[in-house]
Coordinates of C-alpha atoms and ligand atoms in Angstrom, one line a residue:
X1 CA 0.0 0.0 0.0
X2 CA 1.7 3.5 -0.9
X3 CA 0.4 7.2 0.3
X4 CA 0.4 9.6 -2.1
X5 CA 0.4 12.7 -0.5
X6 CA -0.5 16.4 -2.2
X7 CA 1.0 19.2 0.2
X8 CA 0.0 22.3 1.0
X9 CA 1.8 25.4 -0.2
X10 CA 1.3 27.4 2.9
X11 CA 0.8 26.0 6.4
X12 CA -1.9 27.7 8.2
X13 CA 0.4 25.8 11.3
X14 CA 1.7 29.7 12.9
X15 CA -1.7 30.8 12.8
X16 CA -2.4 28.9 15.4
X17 CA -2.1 31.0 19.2
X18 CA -0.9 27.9 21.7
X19 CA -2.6 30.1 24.6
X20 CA -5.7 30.1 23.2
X21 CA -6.6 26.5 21.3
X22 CA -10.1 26.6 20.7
X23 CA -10.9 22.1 21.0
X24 CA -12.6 21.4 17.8
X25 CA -12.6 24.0 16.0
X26 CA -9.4 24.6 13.6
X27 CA -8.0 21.4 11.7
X28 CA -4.5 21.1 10.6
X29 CA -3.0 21.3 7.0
X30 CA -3.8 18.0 5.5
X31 CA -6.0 14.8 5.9
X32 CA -5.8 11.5 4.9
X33 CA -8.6 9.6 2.6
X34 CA -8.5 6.1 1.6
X35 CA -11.5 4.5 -0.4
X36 CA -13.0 0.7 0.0
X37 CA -14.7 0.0 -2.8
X38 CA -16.5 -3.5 -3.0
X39 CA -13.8 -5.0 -0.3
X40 CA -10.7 -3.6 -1.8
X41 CA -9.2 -0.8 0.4
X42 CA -7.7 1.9 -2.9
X43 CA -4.3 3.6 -1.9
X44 CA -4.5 6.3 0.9
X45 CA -3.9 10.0 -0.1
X46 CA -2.9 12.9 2.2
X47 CA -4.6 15.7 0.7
X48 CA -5.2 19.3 1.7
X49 CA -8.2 19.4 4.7
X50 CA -11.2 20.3 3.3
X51 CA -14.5 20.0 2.3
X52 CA -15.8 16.4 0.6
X53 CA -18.7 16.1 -1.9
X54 CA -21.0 13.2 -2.1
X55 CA -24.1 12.3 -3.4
X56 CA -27.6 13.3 -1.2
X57 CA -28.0 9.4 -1.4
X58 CA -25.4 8.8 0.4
X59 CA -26.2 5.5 2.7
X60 CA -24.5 6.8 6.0
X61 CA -26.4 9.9 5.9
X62 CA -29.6 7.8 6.3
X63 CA -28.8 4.8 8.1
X64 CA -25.9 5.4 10.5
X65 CA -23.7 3.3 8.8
X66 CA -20.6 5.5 10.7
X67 CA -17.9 4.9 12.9
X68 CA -14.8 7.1 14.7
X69 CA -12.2 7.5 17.0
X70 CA -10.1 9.7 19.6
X71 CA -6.3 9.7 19.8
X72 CA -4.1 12.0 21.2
X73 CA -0.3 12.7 19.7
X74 CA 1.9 15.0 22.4
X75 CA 4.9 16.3 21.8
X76 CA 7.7 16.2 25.0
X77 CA 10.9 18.4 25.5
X78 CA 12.9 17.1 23.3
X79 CA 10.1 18.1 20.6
X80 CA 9.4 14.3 19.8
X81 CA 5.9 13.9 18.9
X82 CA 4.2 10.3 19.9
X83 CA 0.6 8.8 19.7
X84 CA -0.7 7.5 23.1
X85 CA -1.3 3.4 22.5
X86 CA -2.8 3.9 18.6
X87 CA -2.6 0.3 18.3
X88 CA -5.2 -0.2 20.5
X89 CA -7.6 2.3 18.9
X90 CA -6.8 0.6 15.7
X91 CA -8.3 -2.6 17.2
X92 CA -11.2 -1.4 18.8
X93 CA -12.1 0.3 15.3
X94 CA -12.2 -2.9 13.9
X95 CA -14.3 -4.2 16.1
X96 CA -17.0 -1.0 16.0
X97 CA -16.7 -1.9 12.3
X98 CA -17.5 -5.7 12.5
X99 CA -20.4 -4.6 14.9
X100 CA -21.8 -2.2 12.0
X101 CA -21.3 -4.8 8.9
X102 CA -17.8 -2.6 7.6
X103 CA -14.6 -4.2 7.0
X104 CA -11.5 -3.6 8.9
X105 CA -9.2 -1.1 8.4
X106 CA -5.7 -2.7 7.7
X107 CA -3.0 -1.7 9.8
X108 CA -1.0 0.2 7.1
X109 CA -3.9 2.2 6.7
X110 CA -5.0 3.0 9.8
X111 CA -1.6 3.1 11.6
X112 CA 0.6 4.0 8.7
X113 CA -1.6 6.8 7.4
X114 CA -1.6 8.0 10.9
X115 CA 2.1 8.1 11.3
X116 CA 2.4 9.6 8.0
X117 CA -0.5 12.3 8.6
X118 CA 1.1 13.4 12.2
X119 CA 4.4 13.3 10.9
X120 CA 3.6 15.4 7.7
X121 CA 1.6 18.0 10.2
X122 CA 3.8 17.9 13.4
X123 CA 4.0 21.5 13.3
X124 CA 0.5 21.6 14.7
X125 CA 1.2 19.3 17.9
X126 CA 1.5 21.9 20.3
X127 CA 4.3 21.8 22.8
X128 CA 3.0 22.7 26.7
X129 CA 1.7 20.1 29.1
X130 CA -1.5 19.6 28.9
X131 CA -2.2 20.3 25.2
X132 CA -1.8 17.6 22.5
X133 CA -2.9 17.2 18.8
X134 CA -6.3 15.0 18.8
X135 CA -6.8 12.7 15.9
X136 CA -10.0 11.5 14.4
X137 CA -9.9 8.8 12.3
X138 CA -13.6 7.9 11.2
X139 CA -15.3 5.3 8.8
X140 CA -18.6 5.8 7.1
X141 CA -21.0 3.9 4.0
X142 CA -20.6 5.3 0.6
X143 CA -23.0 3.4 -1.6
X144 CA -25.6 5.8 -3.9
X145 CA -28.2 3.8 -2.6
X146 CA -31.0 5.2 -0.4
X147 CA -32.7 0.9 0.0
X148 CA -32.0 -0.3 3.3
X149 CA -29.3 -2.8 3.3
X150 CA -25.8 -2.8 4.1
X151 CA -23.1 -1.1 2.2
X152 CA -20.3 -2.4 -0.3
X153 CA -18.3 0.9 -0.8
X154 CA -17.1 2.8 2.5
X155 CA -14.6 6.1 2.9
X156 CA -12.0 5.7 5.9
X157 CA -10.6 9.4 6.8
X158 CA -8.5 11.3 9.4
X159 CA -8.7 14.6 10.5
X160 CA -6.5 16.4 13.6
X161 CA -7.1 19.2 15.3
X162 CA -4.9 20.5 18.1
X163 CA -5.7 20.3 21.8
X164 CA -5.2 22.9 24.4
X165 CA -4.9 21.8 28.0
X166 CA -8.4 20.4 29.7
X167 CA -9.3 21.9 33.0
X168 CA -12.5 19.9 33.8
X169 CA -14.0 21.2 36.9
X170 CA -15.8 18.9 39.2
X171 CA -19.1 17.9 37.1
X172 CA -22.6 17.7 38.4
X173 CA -23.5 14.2 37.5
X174 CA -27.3 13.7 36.9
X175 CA -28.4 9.7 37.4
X176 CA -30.4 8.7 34.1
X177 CA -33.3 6.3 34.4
X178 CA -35.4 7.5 32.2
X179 CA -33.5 7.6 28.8
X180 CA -31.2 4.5 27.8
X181 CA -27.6 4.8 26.1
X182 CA -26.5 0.9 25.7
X183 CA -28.2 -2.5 26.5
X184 CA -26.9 -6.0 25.7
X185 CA -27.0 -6.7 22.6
X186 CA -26.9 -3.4 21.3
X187 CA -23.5 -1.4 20.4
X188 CA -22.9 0.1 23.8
X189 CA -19.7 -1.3 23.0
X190 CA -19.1 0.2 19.8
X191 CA -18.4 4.1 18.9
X192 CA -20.8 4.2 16.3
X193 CA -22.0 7.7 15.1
X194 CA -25.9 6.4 16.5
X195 CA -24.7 6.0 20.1
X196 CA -23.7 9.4 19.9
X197 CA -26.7 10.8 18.5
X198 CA -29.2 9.1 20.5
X199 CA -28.0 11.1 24.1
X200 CA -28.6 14.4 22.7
X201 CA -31.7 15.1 23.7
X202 CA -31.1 13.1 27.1
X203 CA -28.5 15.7 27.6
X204 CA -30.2 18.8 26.3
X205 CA -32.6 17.6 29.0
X206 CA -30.1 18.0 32.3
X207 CA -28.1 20.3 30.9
X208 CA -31.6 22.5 31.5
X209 CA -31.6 21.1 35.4
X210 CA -27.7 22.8 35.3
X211 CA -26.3 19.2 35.3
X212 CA -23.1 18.8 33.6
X213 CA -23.3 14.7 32.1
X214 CA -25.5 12.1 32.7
X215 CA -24.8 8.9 34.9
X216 CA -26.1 6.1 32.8
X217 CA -27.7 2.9 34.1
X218 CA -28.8 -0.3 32.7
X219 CA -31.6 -0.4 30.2
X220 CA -33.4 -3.1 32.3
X221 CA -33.4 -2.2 35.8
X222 CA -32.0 0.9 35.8
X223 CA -29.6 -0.3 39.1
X224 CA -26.2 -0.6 37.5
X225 CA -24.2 2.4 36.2
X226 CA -22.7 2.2 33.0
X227 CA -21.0 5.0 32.1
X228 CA -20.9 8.8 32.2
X229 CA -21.2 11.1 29.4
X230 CA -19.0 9.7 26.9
X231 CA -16.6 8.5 29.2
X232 CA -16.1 5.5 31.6
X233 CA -16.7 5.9 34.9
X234 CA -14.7 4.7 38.2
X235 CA -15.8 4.9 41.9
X236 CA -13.5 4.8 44.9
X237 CA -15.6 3.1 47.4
X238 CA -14.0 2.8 50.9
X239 CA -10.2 1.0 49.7
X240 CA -11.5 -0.1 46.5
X241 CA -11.3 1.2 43.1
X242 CA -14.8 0.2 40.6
X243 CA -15.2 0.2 37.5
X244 CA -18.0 -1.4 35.6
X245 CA -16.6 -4.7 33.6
X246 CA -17.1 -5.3 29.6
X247 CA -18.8 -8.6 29.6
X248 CA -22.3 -7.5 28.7
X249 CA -21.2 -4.9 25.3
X250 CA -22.9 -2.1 27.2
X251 CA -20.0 -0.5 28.2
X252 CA -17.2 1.2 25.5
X253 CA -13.7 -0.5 26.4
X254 CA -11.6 2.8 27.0
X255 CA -8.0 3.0 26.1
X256 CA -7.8 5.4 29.6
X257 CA -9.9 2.8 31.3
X258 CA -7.3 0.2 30.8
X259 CA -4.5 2.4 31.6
X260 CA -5.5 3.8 34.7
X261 CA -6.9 0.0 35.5
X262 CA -3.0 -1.1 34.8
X263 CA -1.5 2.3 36.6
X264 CA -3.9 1.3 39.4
X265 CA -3.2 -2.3 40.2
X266 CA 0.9 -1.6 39.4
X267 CA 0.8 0.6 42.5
X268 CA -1.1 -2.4 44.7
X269 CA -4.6 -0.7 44.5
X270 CA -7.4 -2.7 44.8
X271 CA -9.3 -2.6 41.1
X272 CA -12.4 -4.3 40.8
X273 CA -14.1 -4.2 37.4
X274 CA -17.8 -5.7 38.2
X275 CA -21.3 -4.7 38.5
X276 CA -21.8 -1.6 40.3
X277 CA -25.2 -0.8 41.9
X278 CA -26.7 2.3 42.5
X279 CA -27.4 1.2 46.2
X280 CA -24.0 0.4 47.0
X281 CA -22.7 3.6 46.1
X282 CA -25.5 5.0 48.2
X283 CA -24.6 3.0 51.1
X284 CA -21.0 3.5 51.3
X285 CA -21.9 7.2 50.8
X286 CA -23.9 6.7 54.1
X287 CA -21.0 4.9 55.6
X288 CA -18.8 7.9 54.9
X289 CA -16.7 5.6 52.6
X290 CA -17.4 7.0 49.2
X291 CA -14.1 8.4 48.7
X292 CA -14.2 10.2 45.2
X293 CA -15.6 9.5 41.5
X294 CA -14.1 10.0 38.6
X295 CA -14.9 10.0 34.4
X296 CA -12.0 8.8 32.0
X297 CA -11.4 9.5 28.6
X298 CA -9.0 10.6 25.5
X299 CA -10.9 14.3 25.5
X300 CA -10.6 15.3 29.6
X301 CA -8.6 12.1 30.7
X302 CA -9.5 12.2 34.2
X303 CA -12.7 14.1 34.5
X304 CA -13.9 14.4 38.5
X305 CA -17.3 14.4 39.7
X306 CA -18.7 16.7 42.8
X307 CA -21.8 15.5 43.1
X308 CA -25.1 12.6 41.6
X309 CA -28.1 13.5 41.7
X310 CA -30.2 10.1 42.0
X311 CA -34.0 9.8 42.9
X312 CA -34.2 12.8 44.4
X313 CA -31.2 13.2 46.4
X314 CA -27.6 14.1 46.2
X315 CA -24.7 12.6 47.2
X316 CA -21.4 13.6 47.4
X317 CA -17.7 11.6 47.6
X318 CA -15.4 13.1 49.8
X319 CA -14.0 17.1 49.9
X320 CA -11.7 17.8 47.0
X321 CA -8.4 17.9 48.4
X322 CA -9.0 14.3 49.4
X323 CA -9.4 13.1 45.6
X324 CA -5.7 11.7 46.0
X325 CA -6.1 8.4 43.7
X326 CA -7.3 10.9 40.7
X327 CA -4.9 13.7 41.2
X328 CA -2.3 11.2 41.4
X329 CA -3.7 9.0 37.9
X330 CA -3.6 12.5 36.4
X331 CA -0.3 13.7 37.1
X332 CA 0.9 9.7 36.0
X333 CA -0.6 9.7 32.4
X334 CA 0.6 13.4 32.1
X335 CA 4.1 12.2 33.1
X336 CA 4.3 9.3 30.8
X337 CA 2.7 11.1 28.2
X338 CA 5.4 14.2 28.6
X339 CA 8.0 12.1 28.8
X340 CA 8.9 13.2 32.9
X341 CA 8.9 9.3 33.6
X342 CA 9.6 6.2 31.5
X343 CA 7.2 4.6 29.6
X344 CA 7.4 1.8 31.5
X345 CA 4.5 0.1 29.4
X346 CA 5.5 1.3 26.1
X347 CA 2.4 3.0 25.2
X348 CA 3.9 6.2 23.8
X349 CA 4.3 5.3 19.5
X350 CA 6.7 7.5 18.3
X351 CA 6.0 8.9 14.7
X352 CA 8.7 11.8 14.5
Ligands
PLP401 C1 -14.5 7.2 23.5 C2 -15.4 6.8 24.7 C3 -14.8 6.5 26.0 C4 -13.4 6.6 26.3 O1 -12.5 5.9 25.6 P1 -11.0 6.3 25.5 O2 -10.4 5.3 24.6 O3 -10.4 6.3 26.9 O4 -11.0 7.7 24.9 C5 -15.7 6.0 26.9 N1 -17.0 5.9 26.7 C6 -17.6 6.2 25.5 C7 -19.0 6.1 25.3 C8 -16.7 6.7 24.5 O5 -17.3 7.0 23.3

């Protein structure tokens, strides 16, 4: 497989003020395009970012037939830029795409174009801790075709964009038991573009209350928490770190979820990835042993929560300056990532 890559003439790189990186909302120079068309991936080209044309038939459009990701590159002192543990983003898109009837991205493709992309824009990592270049690789149906069925032809892309750094402040966490986001079966598992789509309103909803991200439950008792947001969700109850486990597809298998799972255990903390019920967060609340709670995710890595609001109550983990286990995750993955400490599990890929 060869890139062909058509360059810029200007970078649009030093327009960019590193004190002031708006997430989301500038891309860098190029991205990178690569065309399966009935089973045979075509040759990736980098190509100046831009605008695509398609055809109002387009299958995704109708039927959701759509797929992405979230990577982070950083760049440490020495001005080396490396991805955080691509490989395993590369799998898990494979598996969102078996889930949704696409084929798998080979690894020159997904990996390879990456490299190459990063490598090509590198300029546009930025440098101080905390910020990063976010990469977006994304997979959706391209058949003219507006009949229900599955696809044959299917465009892979990636875009970046840089990152600055992401203060989250404590969130307000609203307990969901009205709306569902995963259930088994389903593609809970999966980041599929529907998933996505489907918790807007739910959202819209408590963001109205002045609640920050929902708490989601099970779809059929509504007892277990899944996940919050889009992010996985860990408690600290009493000595014990929990997370819930993967077994039943409802939950998305984070790449920060493992690594703070393997951070965790490496420093002899008890990690238990299980069921996790409503009530038992409740009653080690009323036990005074919920300790502190925690989201984690590419975006805001280690997102805390302040408070839940569940059935009419709130509850709260412990005062802030207690949160030690997440201040201490936080200022680990940033030392990795930064290069302060070695990469001990050798999940920082270098690409330049
Ligand atoms: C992306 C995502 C996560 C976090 O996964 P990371 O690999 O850690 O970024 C968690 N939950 C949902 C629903 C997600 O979409």
């Amino acid at each position: 497989m060869s890139i062909t890559t058509d360059k810029v003439l200007d970078s649009r790189a030093n327009q960019v003020d590193p004190a002031n990186i708006q997430f989301g909302k500038t891309y860098s120079d190029h991205m990178l395009v690569a065309d399966c068309i009935d089973g045979i991936w075509q040759d990736p080209k980098i190509v100046p970012y831009g605008n695509i044309s398609m055809s109002p038939a387009t299958t995704f459009i109708h039927y959701g037939q759509s797929i992405f990701e979230g990577i982070k590159a950083y760049k440490n002192k020495e001005e080396e830029v490396s991805i955080f543990r691509p490989y395993d983003n590369w799998t898990r898109f494979n598996r969102s795409a078996e889930r949704m009837a696409m084929p798998h991205v080979p690894e020159d493709i997904f990996i390879g174009g990456m490299k190459e992309l990063v490598s090509l824009d590198r300029d546009w990592v930025p440098t101080s801790e905390g910020c990063s270049l976010y990469i977006r690789p994304f997979m959706f149906a391209t058949d003219e075709f507006i009949g229900v069925k599955p696809a044959e032809n299917f465009r892979f892309m990636i875009i970046t964009s840089p990152a600055g750094a992401y203060y989250s402040k404590p969130t307000r966490i609203y307990v969901q038991k009205k709306y569902v986001r995963a259930f088994p079966g389903g593609i809970g598992f999966t980041k599929a573009a529907g998933n996505y789509g489907a918790t807007m309103l739910p959202t819209l909803e408590i963001k109205n209350l002045n609640y920050d991200q929902i708490l989601w439950t099970d779809a059929i008792e509504h007892k277990f928490v899944q996940e919050i947001g889009t992010m996985n969700v860990f408690f600290v109850l009493g000595n014990k770190v929990i997370t819930p486990d993967l077994s039943e597809g409802t939950i998305l298998a984070g790449v920060t979820r493992d690594s703070i799972i393997k951070l965790l255990k490496e420093r002899g903390i008890i990690v238990e990835e299980r069921p996790l019920s409503m009530q038992e967060i409740v009653d080690s609340y009323k036990k005074g042993e919920f300790r502190e709670a925690f989201g984690a995710g590419t975006a805001a890595v280690i997102a805390p929560i302040a408070e839940l609001f569940y059935e009419g109550e709130t509850i709260y983990p412990a005062s802030q300056e207690k949160w030690e286990i997440s201040n201490w995750l936080k200022k680990e993955l940033i030392d990795i990532r930064y290069g302060a400490v070695a990469d001990r599990h050798h999940w920082m890929y270098k690409v330049c």
